PDB file of C-alpha atoms in Angstrom:
ATOM      1  CA  VAL A   1     -69.614  39.859  26.529  1.00 88.00           C
ATOM      2  CA  GLN A   2     -68.153  42.007  23.798  1.00 95.00           C
ATOM      3  CA  LEU A   3     -64.506  41.931  22.788  1.00 97.00           C
ATOM      4  CA  VAL A   4     -63.288  44.344  20.125  1.00 98.00           C
ATOM      5  CA  GLU A   5     -59.815  43.947  18.672  1.00 98.00           C
ATOM      6  CA  SER A   6     -58.005  46.675  16.766  1.00 98.00           C
ATOM      7  CA  GLY A   7     -54.573  47.750  15.632  1.00 98.00           C
ATOM      8  CA  GLY A   8     -53.822  45.224  12.943  1.00 98.00           C
ATOM      9  CA  GLY A   9     -52.501  46.068   9.524  1.00 98.00           C
ATOM     10  CA  LEU A  10     -49.937  45.367   6.853  1.00 98.00           C
ATOM     11  CA  VAL A  11     -46.305  45.564   7.911  1.00 98.00           C
ATOM     12  CA  GLN A  12     -42.983  44.459   6.491  1.00 98.00           C
ATOM     13  CA  ALA A  13     -40.995  41.692   8.104  1.00 98.00           C
ATOM     14  CA  GLY A  14     -39.071  43.074  11.058  1.00 98.00           C
ATOM     15  CA  GLY A  15     -41.689  45.682  11.751  1.00 98.00           C
ATOM     16  CA  SER A  16     -43.907  46.236  14.769  1.00 98.00           C
ATOM     17  CA  LEU A  17     -47.582  46.531  15.594  1.00 98.00           C
ATOM     18  CA  ARG A  18     -49.555  47.105  18.773  1.00 98.00           C
ATOM     19  CA  LEU A  19     -52.908  45.388  19.086  1.00 98.00           C
ATOM     20  CA  SER A  20     -55.628  46.526  21.467  1.00 98.00           C
ATOM     21  CA  CYS A  21     -58.596  44.693  22.936  1.00 98.00           C
ATOM     22  CA  ALA A  22     -61.543  46.542  24.435  1.00 98.00           C
ATOM     23  CA  ALA A  23     -63.798  44.491  26.701  1.00 97.00           C
ATOM     24  CA  SER A  24     -67.348  45.219  27.797  1.00 95.00           C
ATOM     25  CA  GLY A  25     -70.108  43.234  29.439  1.00 92.00           C
ATOM     26  CA  ILE A  26     -67.560  41.309  31.459  1.00 89.00           C
ATOM     27  CA  THR A  27     -65.976  41.689  34.870  1.00 93.00           C
ATOM     28  CA  PHE A  28     -62.668  42.040  33.085  1.00 95.00           C
ATOM     29  CA  SER A  29     -60.435  42.191  36.108  1.00 96.00           C
ATOM     30  CA  ILE A  30     -61.283  38.730  37.411  1.00 96.00           C
ATOM     31  CA  TYR A  31     -60.361  36.824  34.266  1.00 97.00           C
ATOM     32  CA  ALA A  32     -57.083  35.633  32.873  1.00 98.00           C
ATOM     33  CA  MET A  33     -56.987  36.749  29.256  1.00 98.00           C
ATOM     34  CA  GLY A  34     -55.094  35.839  26.154  1.00 98.00           C
ATOM     35  CA  TRP A  35     -54.341  36.677  22.567  1.00 98.00           C
ATOM     36  CA  TYR A  36     -55.148  34.006  20.034  1.00 98.00           C
ATOM     37  CA  ARG A  37     -54.458  33.904  16.332  1.00 98.00           C
ATOM     38  CA  GLN A  38     -55.727  31.956  13.368  1.00 98.00           C
ATOM     39  CA  ALA A  39     -53.820  31.722  10.143  1.00 97.00           C
ATOM     40  CA  PRO A  40     -55.505  30.621   6.909  1.00 92.00           C
ATOM     41  CA  GLY A  41     -56.087  26.877   6.898  1.00 95.00           C
ATOM     42  CA  LYS A  42     -54.872  26.477  10.470  1.00 97.00           C
ATOM     43  CA  GLN A  43     -56.485  26.065  13.848  1.00 97.00           C
ATOM     44  CA  ARG A  44     -56.779  28.975  16.218  1.00 97.00           C
ATOM     45  CA  GLU A  45     -53.869  29.005  18.670  1.00 97.00           C
ATOM     46  CA  LEU A  46     -53.138  30.808  21.915  1.00 98.00           C
ATOM     47  CA  VAL A  47     -49.995  32.908  21.578  1.00 98.00           C
ATOM     48  CA  ALA A  48     -49.931  34.900  24.821  1.00 98.00           C
ATOM     49  CA  ARG A  49     -51.760  34.883  28.118  1.00 98.00           C
ATOM     50  CA  ILE A  50     -51.838  37.089  31.189  1.00 98.00           C
ATOM     51  CA  THR A  51     -53.233  36.530  34.651  1.00 98.00           C
ATOM     52  CA  SER A  52     -56.142  38.556  35.976  1.00 97.00           C
ATOM     53  CA  GLY A  53     -53.883  40.946  37.845  1.00 95.00           C
ATOM     54  CA  GLY A  54     -51.326  41.123  35.086  1.00 95.00           C
ATOM     55  CA  GLY A  55     -48.484  39.780  37.164  1.00 95.00           C
ATOM     56  CA  ILE A  56     -47.757  36.617  35.189  1.00 98.00           C
ATOM     57  CA  THR A  57     -47.485  36.246  31.446  1.00 98.00           C
ATOM     58  CA  ASN A  58     -46.839  33.250  29.236  1.00 98.00           C
ATOM     59  CA  TYR A  59     -46.026  33.000  25.554  1.00 98.00           C
ATOM     60  CA  ALA A  60     -45.996  30.410  22.837  1.00 98.00           C
ATOM     61  CA  ASP A  61     -42.476  29.483  21.826  1.00 98.00           C
ATOM     62  CA  SER A  62     -43.081  30.933  18.383  1.00 97.00           C
ATOM     63  CA  VAL A  63     -43.514  34.476  19.744  1.00 98.00           C
ATOM     64  CA  LYS A  64     -41.446  34.418  22.919  1.00 98.00           C
ATOM     65  CA  GLY A  65     -39.048  37.330  23.101  1.00 98.00           C
ATOM     66  CA  ARG A  66     -40.880  39.230  20.346  1.00 98.00           C
ATOM     67  CA  PHE A  67     -44.405  39.754  21.707  1.00 98.00           C
ATOM     68  CA  THR A  68     -45.436  41.384  24.985  1.00 98.00           C
ATOM     69  CA  ILE A  69     -48.903  41.106  26.478  1.00 98.00           C
ATOM     70  CA  SER A  70     -50.233  43.644  28.970  1.00 98.00           C
ATOM     71  CA  ARG A  71     -53.526  44.818  30.393  1.00 98.00           C
ATOM     72  CA  ASP A  72     -55.147  47.810  32.062  1.00 98.00           C
ATOM     73  CA  ASN A  73     -57.995  46.567  34.238  1.00 97.00           C
ATOM     74  CA  ALA A  74     -59.223  50.061  35.055  1.00 97.00           C
ATOM     75  CA  LYS A  75     -59.814  50.675  31.342  1.00 97.00           C
ATOM     76  CA  LYS A  76     -60.878  47.084  30.563  1.00 97.00           C
ATOM     77  CA  MET A  77     -58.190  46.968  27.906  1.00 98.00           C
ATOM     78  CA  MET A  78     -55.577  44.447  26.878  1.00 98.00           C
ATOM     79  CA  TYR A  79     -52.649  44.937  24.522  1.00 98.00           C
ATOM     80  CA  LEU A  80     -50.209  42.926  22.456  1.00 98.00           C
ATOM     81  CA  GLU A  81     -46.965  44.592  21.466  1.00 98.00           C
ATOM     82  CA  MET A  82     -45.521  42.708  18.516  1.00 98.00           C
ATOM     83  CA  ASN A  83     -41.941  43.310  17.419  1.00 98.00           C
ATOM     84  CA  SER A  84     -39.639  41.668  14.887  1.00 98.00           C
ATOM     85  CA  LEU A  85     -42.647  40.441  12.993  1.00 98.00           C
ATOM     86  CA  LYS A  86     -42.260  37.529  10.618  1.00 98.00           C
ATOM     87  CA  PRO A  87     -44.388  36.429   7.659  1.00 97.00           C
ATOM     88  CA  GLU A  88     -45.486  33.420   9.703  1.00 97.00           C
ATOM     89  CA  ASP A  89     -47.136  35.821  12.167  1.00 98.00           C
ATOM     90  CA  THR A  90     -49.714  36.616   9.498  1.00 98.00           C
ATOM     91  CA  ALA A  91     -53.129  35.757  10.935  1.00 98.00           C
ATOM     92  CA  VAL A  92     -56.334  37.151  12.377  1.00 98.00           C
ATOM     93  CA  TYR A  93     -55.690  37.977  16.011  1.00 98.00           C
ATOM     94  CA  TYR A  94     -58.365  37.661  18.688  1.00 98.00           C
ATOM     95  CA  CYS A  95     -58.534  38.393  22.383  1.00 98.00           C
ATOM     96  CA  ASN A  96     -60.526  36.263  24.779  1.00 98.00           C
ATOM     97  CA  ARG A  97     -60.594  34.666  28.180  1.00 97.00           C
ATOM     98  CA  VAL A  98     -58.330  31.790  29.060  1.00 97.00           C
ATOM     99  CA  PRO A  99     -58.614  28.877  29.473  1.00 95.00           C
ATOM    100  CA  THR A 100     -62.274  28.934  28.446  1.00 94.00           C
ATOM    101  CA  PRO A 101     -63.027  31.522  25.779  1.00 94.00           C
ATOM    102  CA  SER A 102     -66.367  33.289  25.625  1.00 93.00           C
ATOM    103  CA  SER A 103     -67.916  34.540  22.378  1.00 93.00           C
ATOM    104  CA  TRP A 104     -65.379  35.667  19.786  1.00 96.00           C
ATOM    105  CA  GLY A 105     -65.007  39.156  18.407  1.00 95.00           C
ATOM    106  CA  GLN A 106     -64.303  39.939  14.778  1.00 97.00           C
ATOM    107  CA  GLY A 107     -60.550  39.886  15.260  1.00 98.00           C
ATOM    108  CA  THR A 108     -57.966  42.116  13.649  1.00 98.00           C
ATOM    109  CA  GLN A 109     -55.961  41.106  10.592  1.00 98.00           C
ATOM    110  CA  VAL A 110     -52.178  41.186  10.801  1.00 98.00           C
ATOM    111  CA  THR A 111     -50.322  40.706   7.542  1.00 98.00           C
ATOM    112  CA  VAL A 112     -46.531  40.566   7.468  1.00 98.00           C
ATOM    113  CA  SER A 113     -44.901  40.808   4.079  1.00 97.00           C
ATOM    114  CA  SER A 114     -41.472  39.369   3.347  1.00 94.00           C
TER     115      SER A 114
END
């Protein structure tokens, strides 16, 4: 299994970013997937999840209404549209299966300045 995250960067508070996750070595379309994040000194947390077919999404309260998760099974890709970013969204973001993650990719750094 290989998961490659991209799209992170430095953005001012209130700005937007779109993260991408490219999957290989996995039958992507049969798994529910999620975006996780880990801020410095904190545990990794699940912020958004999507069912295998993409029909149902769930979000952590901290990002609800600001983040949108989506996927394209034909391309084995998953996305996270992040709007109205806040400094507390600063973290390394990872994609992985839910509820049981496989091996982790390198993640993509998102830094939100105030």
